[in-house]
PDB file of C-alpha atoms and ligand atoms in Angstrom:
ATOM      1  CA  MET A   1       9.721 -21.777 -30.805  1.00 78.00           C
ATOM      2  CA  THR A   2       9.891 -19.621 -28.088  1.00 90.00           C
ATOM      3  CA  ASP A   3      11.985 -16.404 -28.296  1.00 94.00           C
ATOM      4  CA  PRO A   4      14.140 -16.304 -25.085  1.00 93.00           C
ATOM      5  CA  ARG A   5      14.256 -12.560 -24.540  1.00 96.00           C
ATOM      6  CA  SER A   6      11.750 -10.860 -22.152  1.00 98.00           C
ATOM      7  CA  ALA A   7       9.189  -8.517 -23.557  1.00 98.00           C
ATOM      8  CA  LEU A   8       6.994  -5.519 -22.261  1.00 98.00           C
ATOM      9  CA  VAL A   9       3.770  -4.747 -23.540  1.00 98.00           C
ATOM     10  CA  LEU A  10       2.261  -1.190 -23.847  1.00 98.00           C
ATOM     11  CA  PHE A  11      -0.938  -2.758 -22.638  1.00 97.00           C
ATOM     12  CA  SER A  12      -4.006  -0.256 -22.220  1.00 93.00           C
ATOM     13  CA  GLY A  13      -6.855  -3.115 -22.136  1.00 93.00           C
ATOM     14  CA  GLY A  14      -7.894  -2.493 -25.605  1.00 93.00           C
ATOM     15  CA  GLN A  15      -8.206  -4.869 -28.402  1.00 95.00           C
ATOM     16  CA  ASP A  16      -5.047  -3.798 -30.203  1.00 95.00           C
ATOM     17  CA  SER A  17      -2.808  -4.082 -27.231  1.00 96.00           C
ATOM     18  CA  THR A  18      -4.662  -7.479 -25.955  1.00 98.00           C
ATOM     19  CA  ALA A  19      -4.057  -9.019 -29.240  1.00 98.00           C
ATOM     20  CA  CYS A  20       0.023  -7.628 -28.994  1.00 98.00           C
ATOM     21  CA  LEU A  21      -0.131  -9.334 -25.376  1.00 98.00           C
ATOM     22  CA  ALA A  22      -1.089 -12.609 -26.783  1.00 98.00           C
ATOM     23  CA  TRP A  23       1.115 -12.320 -29.783  1.00 98.00           C
ATOM     24  CA  ALA A  24       3.613 -11.659 -27.120  1.00 98.00           C
ATOM     25  CA  LEU A  25       2.898 -14.596 -24.738  1.00 98.00           C
ATOM     26  CA  GLU A  26       2.893 -17.002 -27.710  1.00 97.00           C
ATOM     27  CA  ARG A  27       6.399 -15.970 -28.963  1.00 97.00           C
ATOM     28  CA  TYR A  28       8.475 -14.740 -25.518  1.00 98.00           C
ATOM     29  CA  ALA A  29       9.533 -16.525 -22.821  1.00 96.00           C
ATOM     30  CA  HIS A  30       8.511 -14.134 -20.345  1.00 98.00           C
ATOM     31  CA  VAL A  31       6.223 -10.925 -20.833  1.00 98.00           C
ATOM     32  CA  GLU A  32       5.425  -8.254 -18.511  1.00 98.00           C
ATOM     33  CA  THR A  33       2.924  -5.615 -19.063  1.00 98.00           C
ATOM     34  CA  LEU A  34       2.743  -1.431 -19.046  1.00 98.00           C
ATOM     35  CA  GLY A  35      -0.251   0.785 -18.438  1.00 95.00           C
ATOM     36  CA  PHE A  36      -0.506   4.512 -18.397  1.00 92.00           C
ATOM     37  CA  ASP A  37      -2.827   6.562 -16.103  1.00 89.00           C
ATOM     38  CA  TYR A  38      -2.631   9.959 -17.707  1.00 79.00           C
ATOM     39  CA  ALA A  39      -6.379  10.856 -16.380  1.00 66.00           C
ATOM     40  CA  GLN A  40      -8.211   9.610 -18.925  1.00 61.00           C
ATOM     41  CA  ARG A  41     -12.122  10.829 -18.759  1.00 55.00           C
ATOM     42  CA  HIS A  42     -12.709   7.489 -17.632  1.00 65.00           C
ATOM     43  CA  SER A  43     -11.034   4.808 -15.351  1.00 81.00           C
ATOM     44  CA  VAL A  44     -12.270   1.853 -17.790  1.00 84.00           C
ATOM     45  CA  GLU A  45      -9.629   1.070 -19.609  1.00 83.00           C
ATOM     46  CA  LEU A  46      -7.665   0.846 -16.281  1.00 87.00           C
ATOM     47  CA  GLU A  47     -10.063  -1.798 -14.970  1.00 90.00           C
ATOM     48  CA  ALA A  48     -10.576  -3.650 -18.379  1.00 94.00           C
ATOM     49  CA  ARG A  49      -6.407  -4.135 -18.245  1.00 93.00           C
ATOM     50  CA  LEU A  50      -6.385  -6.147 -15.293  1.00 95.00           C
ATOM     51  CA  HIS A  51      -9.750  -7.958 -16.161  1.00 96.00           C
ATOM     52  CA  VAL A  52      -8.031  -9.132 -19.382  1.00 98.00           C
ATOM     53  CA  ARG A  53      -4.705 -10.123 -17.689  1.00 98.00           C
ATOM     54  CA  ASN A  54      -6.747 -12.394 -15.097  1.00 98.00           C
ATOM     55  CA  GLU A  55      -9.221 -14.123 -17.892  1.00 98.00           C
ATOM     56  CA  LEU A  56      -5.836 -14.279 -20.178  1.00 98.00           C
ATOM     57  CA  HIS A  57      -4.235 -16.026 -16.996  1.00 97.00           C
ATOM     58  CA  THR A  58      -7.334 -18.177 -16.309  1.00 97.00           C
ATOM     59  CA  HIS A  59      -8.427 -19.516 -19.790  1.00 97.00           C
ATOM     60  CA  PHE A  60      -4.967 -19.910 -21.555  1.00 98.00           C
ATOM     61  CA  PRO A  61      -2.471 -21.566 -18.841  1.00 96.00           C
ATOM     62  CA  HIS A  62       0.569 -22.403 -21.339  1.00 96.00           C
ATOM     63  CA  TRP A  63       0.673 -18.580 -21.370  1.00 98.00           C
ATOM     64  CA  ALA A  64      -0.098 -17.943 -17.561  1.00 97.00           C
ATOM     65  CA  ALA A  65       3.544 -19.273 -17.127  1.00 96.00           C
ATOM     66  CA  ARG A  66       5.082 -16.582 -19.132  1.00 98.00           C
ATOM     67  CA  LEU A  67       2.780 -13.814 -17.912  1.00 98.00           C
ATOM     68  CA  GLY A  68       5.029 -11.864 -15.456  1.00 98.00           C
ATOM     69  CA  ASP A  69       4.260  -8.703 -13.537  1.00 98.00           C
ATOM     70  CA  ASP A  70       1.751  -5.696 -14.350  1.00 98.00           C
ATOM     71  CA  HIS A  71       3.185  -2.061 -14.118  1.00 98.00           C
ATOM     72  CA  LEU A  72       0.993   1.274 -14.070  1.00 95.00           C
ATOM     73  CA  LEU A  73       2.707   4.188 -14.253  1.00 94.00           C
ATOM     74  CA  ASP A  74       1.207   7.857 -13.405  1.00 91.00           C
ATOM     75  CA  MET A  75       1.360  10.103 -16.463  1.00 88.00           C
ATOM     76  CA  SER A  76      -1.029  12.708 -15.325  1.00 83.00           C
ATOM     77  CA  LEU A  77       1.615  15.201 -16.089  1.00 83.00           C
ATOM     78  CA  LEU A  78       0.219  14.816 -19.706  1.00 81.00           C
ATOM     79  CA  SER A  79      -2.439  16.782 -18.692  1.00 75.00           C
ATOM     80  CA  GLN A  80      -0.450  19.672 -17.702  1.00 78.00           C
ATOM     81  CA  ILE A  81       1.451  19.699 -21.404  1.00 76.00           C
ATOM     82  CA  SER A  82      -1.725  19.162 -23.396  1.00 70.00           C
ATOM     83  CA  ASP A  83      -5.510  20.152 -23.997  1.00 64.00           C
ATOM     84  CA  THR A  84      -7.045  17.590 -25.541  1.00 59.00           C
ATOM     85  CA  ALA A  85     -10.420  15.581 -25.509  1.00 53.00           C
ATOM     86  CA  MET A  86      -8.848  12.545 -24.076  1.00 53.00           C
ATOM     87  CA  THR A  87      -8.065  14.639 -20.757  1.00 53.00           C
ATOM     88  CA  ALA A  88     -11.055  17.131 -21.210  1.00 53.00           C
ATOM     89  CA  GLU A  89     -14.476  17.307 -21.414  1.00 56.00           C
ATOM     90  CA  ARG A  90     -14.402  18.207 -25.038  1.00 59.00           C
ATOM     91  CA  ALA A  91     -16.354  16.557 -28.062  1.00 60.00           C
ATOM     92  CA  ILE A  92     -14.262  14.514 -30.396  1.00 59.00           C
ATOM     93  CA  GLU A  93     -13.720  16.396 -33.706  1.00 62.00           C
ATOM     94  CA  ILE A  94     -10.952  16.969 -36.374  1.00 62.00           C
ATOM     95  CA  ASN A  95      -8.546  19.794 -35.905  1.00 62.00           C
ATOM     96  CA  ALA A  96      -6.841  22.142 -38.651  1.00 61.00           C
ATOM     97  CA  GLU A  97      -4.001  19.649 -39.566  1.00 59.00           C
ATOM     98  CA  GLY A  98      -6.744  16.770 -39.982  1.00 59.00           C
ATOM     99  CA  LEU A  99      -5.788  15.095 -36.828  1.00 57.00           C
ATOM    100  CA  PRO A 100      -8.563  13.970 -34.125  1.00 58.00           C
ATOM    101  CA  ASN A 101      -8.244  16.285 -31.030  1.00 61.00           C
ATOM    102  CA  THR A 102      -7.914  13.205 -28.805  1.00 58.00           C
ATOM    103  CA  PHE A 103      -4.332  13.327 -30.297  1.00 62.00           C
ATOM    104  CA  VAL A 104      -1.782  13.985 -27.811  1.00 75.00           C
ATOM    105  CA  PRO A 105       1.430  15.307 -29.332  1.00 81.00           C
ATOM    106  CA  GLY A 106       4.214  12.722 -29.232  1.00 87.00           C
ATOM    107  CA  ARG A 107       2.396  10.662 -26.539  1.00 87.00           C
ATOM    108  CA  ASN A 108       3.724   7.361 -27.966  1.00 91.00           C
ATOM    109  CA  LEU A 109       7.123   8.567 -27.984  1.00 94.00           C
ATOM    110  CA  LEU A 110       6.955   9.483 -24.253  1.00 94.00           C
ATOM    111  CA  PHE A 111       5.211   6.136 -23.637  1.00 95.00           C
ATOM    112  CA  PHE A 112       8.336   4.089 -25.184  1.00 97.00           C
ATOM    113  CA  MET A 113      10.657   6.277 -23.449  1.00 97.00           C
ATOM    114  CA  PHE A 114       9.371   5.608 -20.215  1.00 97.00           C
ATOM    115  CA  ALA A 115       8.751   1.753 -21.263  1.00 98.00           C
ATOM    116  CA  ALA A 116      12.527   1.577 -21.943  1.00 98.00           C
ATOM    117  CA  THR A 117      13.690   2.713 -18.593  1.00 97.00           C
ATOM    118  CA  LEU A 118      11.374   0.448 -17.037  1.00 98.00           C
ATOM    119  CA  ALA A 119      12.470  -2.274 -19.475  1.00 98.00           C
ATOM    120  CA  TYR A 120      16.198  -1.626 -18.547  1.00 97.00           C
ATOM    121  CA  ARG A 121      15.656  -1.910 -14.820  1.00 97.00           C
ATOM    122  CA  ARG A 122      13.574  -5.309 -15.336  1.00 98.00           C
ATOM    123  CA  GLY A 123      15.932  -6.889 -17.643  1.00 97.00           C
ATOM    124  CA  LEU A 124      13.564  -6.833 -20.822  1.00 98.00           C
ATOM    125  CA  SER A 125      14.501  -6.126 -24.312  1.00 98.00           C
ATOM    126  CA  VAL A 126      11.682  -6.347 -26.362  1.00 98.00           C
ATOM    127  CA  LEU A 127       8.995  -3.280 -26.401  1.00 98.00           C
ATOM    128  CA  ILE A 128       5.718  -4.237 -27.919  1.00 98.00           C
ATOM    129  CA  GLY A 129       3.168  -1.778 -29.016  1.00 97.00           C
ATOM    130  CA  GLY A 130      -0.127  -1.979 -30.972  1.00 95.00           C
ATOM    131  CA  MET A 131       0.515   1.157 -33.186  1.00 94.00           C
ATOM    132  CA  CYS A 132      -0.790   0.856 -36.518  1.00 90.00           C
ATOM    133  CA  GLU A 133      -0.677   2.783 -40.005  1.00 86.00           C
ATOM    134  CA  THR A 134      -3.179   0.953 -41.747  1.00 78.00           C
ATOM    135  CA  ASP A 135      -6.324   2.020 -39.793  1.00 64.00           C
ATOM    136  CA  PHE A 136      -4.467   5.339 -39.639  1.00 56.00           C
ATOM    137  CA  SER A 137      -6.384   7.780 -37.826  1.00 61.00           C
ATOM    138  CA  GLY A 138      -3.431  10.547 -38.925  1.00 66.00           C
ATOM    139  CA  TYR A 139      -0.903  10.037 -35.813  1.00 80.00           C
ATOM    140  CA  PRO A 140       2.759  10.588 -36.746  1.00 86.00           C
ATOM    141  CA  ASP A 141       3.973   9.127 -33.866  1.00 88.00           C
ATOM    142  CA  CYS A 142       1.933   5.883 -34.475  1.00 89.00           C
ATOM    143  CA  ARG A 143       4.036   5.347 -37.959  1.00 92.00           C
ATOM    144  CA  ASP A 144       6.777   2.876 -38.596  1.00 94.00           C
ATOM    145  CA  ASN A 145       9.527   4.974 -39.400  1.00 94.00           C
ATOM    146  CA  THR A 146       8.608   6.759 -36.641  1.00 94.00           C
ATOM    147  CA  LEU A 147       9.113   4.053 -34.004  1.00 96.00           C
ATOM    148  CA  LYS A 148      12.115   2.701 -36.102  1.00 97.00           C
ATOM    149  CA  ALA A 149      13.989   5.856 -35.374  1.00 97.00           C
ATOM    150  CA  LEU A 150      12.923   5.713 -31.765  1.00 98.00           C
ATOM    151  CA  GLN A 151      14.307   2.238 -31.578  1.00 98.00           C
ATOM    152  CA  VAL A 152      17.751   3.236 -32.862  1.00 98.00           C
ATOM    153  CA  ALA A 153      17.576   6.384 -30.273  1.00 98.00           C
ATOM    154  CA  LEU A 154      16.518   4.218 -27.359  1.00 97.00           C
ATOM    155  CA  SER A 155      19.201   1.619 -27.862  1.00 97.00           C
ATOM    156  CA  LEU A 156      21.824   4.168 -28.384  1.00 98.00           C
ATOM    157  CA  GLY A 157      20.419   6.170 -25.012  1.00 96.00           C
ATOM    158  CA  VAL A 158      20.312   3.218 -22.449  1.00 95.00           C
ATOM    159  CA  ALA A 159      23.560   1.492 -24.343  1.00 96.00           C
ATOM    160  CA  ARG A 160      21.667  -1.719 -24.606  1.00 96.00           C
ATOM    161  CA  PRO A 161      19.842  -3.330 -27.501  1.00 96.00           C
ATOM    162  CA  MET A 162      15.877  -2.341 -27.318  1.00 97.00           C
ATOM    163  CA  THR A 163      14.049  -3.881 -30.084  1.00 98.00           C
ATOM    164  CA  ILE A 164      10.471  -2.309 -30.775  1.00 98.00           C
ATOM    165  CA  GLU A 165       7.897  -4.524 -32.196  1.00 98.00           C
ATOM    166  CA  THR A 166       4.690  -3.499 -33.746  1.00 97.00           C
ATOM    167  CA  PRO A 167       2.835  -6.670 -34.786  1.00 97.00           C
ATOM    168  CA  LEU A 168      -0.227  -4.758 -35.705  1.00 96.00           C
ATOM    169  CA  MET A 169       1.570  -2.194 -37.793  1.00 94.00           C
ATOM    170  CA  TRP A 170       0.214  -3.086 -41.375  1.00 93.00           C
ATOM    171  CA  LEU A 171      -2.997  -5.009 -40.204  1.00 93.00           C
ATOM    172  CA  ASP A 172      -6.426  -3.389 -40.632  1.00 91.00           C
ATOM    173  CA  LYS A 173      -9.126  -4.044 -37.968  1.00 91.00           C
ATOM    174  CA  ALA A 174     -10.811  -6.784 -39.360  1.00 94.00           C
ATOM    175  CA  GLN A 175      -7.192  -8.951 -39.694  1.00 94.00           C
ATOM    176  CA  THR A 176      -6.438  -7.794 -36.260  1.00 95.00           C
ATOM    177  CA  TRP A 177      -9.356  -9.729 -35.425  1.00 96.00           C
ATOM    178  CA  ALA A 178      -8.189 -12.864 -37.639  1.00 96.00           C
ATOM    179  CA  LEU A 179      -4.884 -12.484 -36.054  1.00 96.00           C
ATOM    180  CA  SER A 180      -6.228 -12.875 -32.562  1.00 97.00           C
ATOM    181  CA  ALA A 181      -8.539 -15.897 -33.598  1.00 96.00           C
ATOM    182  CA  ALA A 182      -5.309 -17.547 -34.955  1.00 96.00           C
ATOM    183  CA  LEU A 183      -3.394 -17.099 -31.591  1.00 97.00           C
ATOM    184  CA  GLY A 184      -6.101 -18.083 -29.315  1.00 97.00           C
ATOM    185  CA  GLY A 185      -9.016 -19.294 -31.258  1.00 96.00           C
ATOM    186  CA  GLU A 186     -12.582 -18.121 -30.721  1.00 95.00           C
ATOM    187  CA  ALA A 187     -12.092 -18.367 -26.946  1.00 97.00           C
ATOM    188  CA  LEU A 188      -9.248 -15.227 -27.222  1.00 98.00           C
ATOM    189  CA  ASN A 189     -11.604 -13.104 -29.464  1.00 97.00           C
ATOM    190  CA  ALA A 190     -14.640 -14.023 -27.358  1.00 97.00           C
ATOM    191  CA  LEU A 191     -12.787 -12.767 -24.360  1.00 98.00           C
ATOM    192  CA  ILE A 192     -11.670  -9.436 -26.416  1.00 97.00           C
ATOM    193  CA  VAL A 193     -15.279  -9.085 -27.181  1.00 97.00           C
ATOM    194  CA  GLU A 194     -16.424  -9.422 -23.724  1.00 97.00           C
ATOM    195  CA  HIS A 195     -13.371  -7.755 -21.744  1.00 97.00           C
ATOM    196  CA  THR A 196     -11.530  -5.161 -23.716  1.00 96.00           C
ATOM    197  CA  HIS A 197     -12.303  -1.527 -23.751  1.00 93.00           C
ATOM    198  CA  THR A 198     -12.058   0.657 -27.023  1.00 88.00           C
ATOM    199  CA  CYS A 199     -14.938   3.271 -26.479  1.00 89.00           C
ATOM    200  CA  TYR A 200     -13.585   6.791 -26.173  1.00 83.00           C
ATOM    201  CA  LEU A 201     -16.688   8.120 -24.131  1.00 85.00           C
ATOM    202  CA  GLY A 202     -16.008   4.947 -21.517  1.00 86.00           C
ATOM    203  CA  ASP A 203     -19.608   3.531 -22.542  1.00 89.00           C
ATOM    204  CA  ARG A 204     -20.100  -0.007 -21.049  1.00 91.00           C
ATOM    205  CA  SER A 205     -23.864   0.346 -20.666  1.00 92.00           C
ATOM    206  CA  GLN A 206     -24.731  -0.883 -24.677  1.00 94.00           C
ATOM    207  CA  ARG A 207     -23.361  -4.260 -25.867  1.00 96.00           C
ATOM    208  CA  HIS A 208     -22.784  -5.477 -29.340  1.00 97.00           C
ATOM    209  CA  ASP A 209     -21.773  -8.122 -31.188  1.00 96.00           C
ATOM    210  CA  TRP A 210     -18.143  -6.459 -30.926  1.00 96.00           C
ATOM    211  CA  GLY A 211     -18.187  -5.599 -27.538  1.00 96.00           C
ATOM    212  CA  TYR A 212     -19.333  -2.994 -25.087  1.00 96.00           C
ATOM    213  CA  GLY A 213     -19.023   0.887 -26.639  1.00 95.00           C
ATOM    214  CA  CYS A 214     -21.362   4.206 -27.334  1.00 94.00           C
ATOM    215  CA  GLY A 215     -21.322   2.600 -30.433  1.00 94.00           C
ATOM    216  CA  GLN A 216     -20.808   6.152 -32.155  1.00 92.00           C
ATOM    217  CA  CYS A 217     -17.433   7.356 -31.545  1.00 88.00           C
ATOM    218  CA  PRO A 218     -14.579   7.001 -34.035  1.00 85.00           C
ATOM    219  CA  ALA A 219     -13.088   4.205 -31.700  1.00 87.00           C
ATOM    220  CA  CYS A 220     -16.474   2.273 -31.385  1.00 93.00           C
ATOM    221  CA  ALA A 221     -16.933   2.687 -35.343  1.00 93.00           C
ATOM    222  CA  LEU A 222     -13.730   1.291 -36.236  1.00 91.00           C
ATOM    223  CA  ARG A 223     -13.971  -1.514 -34.076  1.00 93.00           C
ATOM    224  CA  ALA A 224     -17.314  -2.501 -35.188  1.00 96.00           C
ATOM    225  CA  ARG A 225     -16.563  -1.998 -38.948  1.00 94.00           C
ATOM    226  CA  GLY A 226     -13.463  -4.463 -38.602  1.00 94.00           C
ATOM    227  CA  PHE A 227     -15.435  -7.128 -36.295  1.00 96.00           C
ATOM    228  CA  ASN A 228     -18.085  -7.229 -39.176  1.00 96.00           C
ATOM    229  CA  ALA A 229     -15.563  -7.520 -41.654  1.00 94.00           C
ATOM    230  CA  TRP A 230     -13.997 -10.363 -39.965  1.00 94.00           C
ATOM    231  CA  ARG A 231     -17.085 -12.045 -39.356  1.00 92.00           C
ATOM    232  CA  GLN A 232     -18.071 -11.858 -42.912  1.00 90.00           C
ATOM    233  CA  HIS A 233     -15.146 -12.851 -44.458  1.00 82.00           C
ATOM    234  CA  GLY A 234     -13.639 -15.280 -41.712  1.00 69.00           C
ATOM    235  CA  ASP A 235      -9.758 -15.762 -41.671  1.00 62.00           C
ATOM    236  CA  ALA A 236      -9.280 -17.056 -45.114  1.00 57.00           C
ATOM    237  CA  PRO A 237      -9.063 -13.957 -47.100  1.00 50.00           C
ATOM    238  CA  PHE A 238      -6.356 -12.843 -44.891  1.00 56.00           C
ATOM    239  CA  ALA A 239      -4.425 -16.320 -45.204  1.00 56.00           C
ATOM    240  CA  ASP A 240      -2.163 -14.623 -47.804  1.00 56.00           C
ATOM    241  CA  THR A 241      -1.630 -10.990 -46.363  1.00 55.00           C
ATOM    242  CA  GLY A 242       1.067 -11.865 -43.733  1.00 59.00           C
ATOM    243  CA  VAL A 243      -0.858 -11.753 -40.741  1.00 57.00           C
ATOM    244  CA  MET A 244      -0.172 -15.644 -40.243  1.00 58.00           C
ATOM    245  CA  ASP A 245       3.389 -15.060 -41.011  1.00 60.00           C
ATOM    246  CA  THR A 246       3.667 -12.972 -37.784  1.00 57.00           C
ATOM    247  CA  LEU A 247       3.114 -16.127 -35.905  1.00 59.00           C
ATOM    248  CA  THR A 248       6.164 -17.809 -37.195  1.00 50.00           C
TER     249      THR A 248
HETATM  250 ZN1   ZN B   1     -17.671   4.590 -28.068  1.00 55.48          ZN
END
C-alpha cells in the first residue's frame, strides 16, 4: 500500500542512496532527490546520480510516475570549514580519534538541515538517507540516536512534522544488496553495479563484478565484500533478519 506522503531522498549516486531511492519509490506516492556538490575530488558521483535516475526512470515504469524533481545544492562552503581527504588531495587514513580522515564533522547534520528546509518549501515531509550503523565507519552523525534527535529538532524548528527514515541503518552491505534485489530484482542490482559509484578515488577505469572502482580504497573494499557475501549466500539467509520487513 502506498504511503500518501511525499519524500526527499538524500541521493549521492552511490549504492546505498540508490537502494534508499528504490525503497522510497516503492513506498511513497511522490519522491524527489537531493544531491550535494561539495567540491569532492571528483565529479564522478554527480554524473552517476543523473545516470541512475535516468536508468530507474527508463527501466522501472511503475516507479517513474513517482519520481519527481532532482535538486543539487552547492555545498562548496564545506571546503572552507573542513580540511579532509574528501576535498583535498590527501591520502585516506585513520586519525587519532579512530575516524577516517574522510570524516567531515557533522556533515550529515548539515545535509539533513538543508534537506528539511528544501522539503518544507516543496511540501515534502519524509527525509530519507542511507546512513548505517552496521558497517559503521565511526561516523557519529550516522548513528540512529543522532538522527532521531535531529528529527525532533527539525520538526520543532520548522513547526511541521518531519520524519527521518534510514532504511539501511541496521543492514550490512550484503543485506543492502539483498534489499535492492527484493525491491527491483536482478535488474535493479545490475543497474546498481553498472551505474552507481562508491569509490573514494573516483576511479571508473576498472570494472569488477560489483561495479567500477579502484578496488583498494575502504569504500571499494566494503562494497566488494558485501557483494561477494550476497552472491555467495543469496537472499535466503537475510530473510529472517528484518530486511524484508522493511518492504511492508
Ligand atoms: Zn576505490
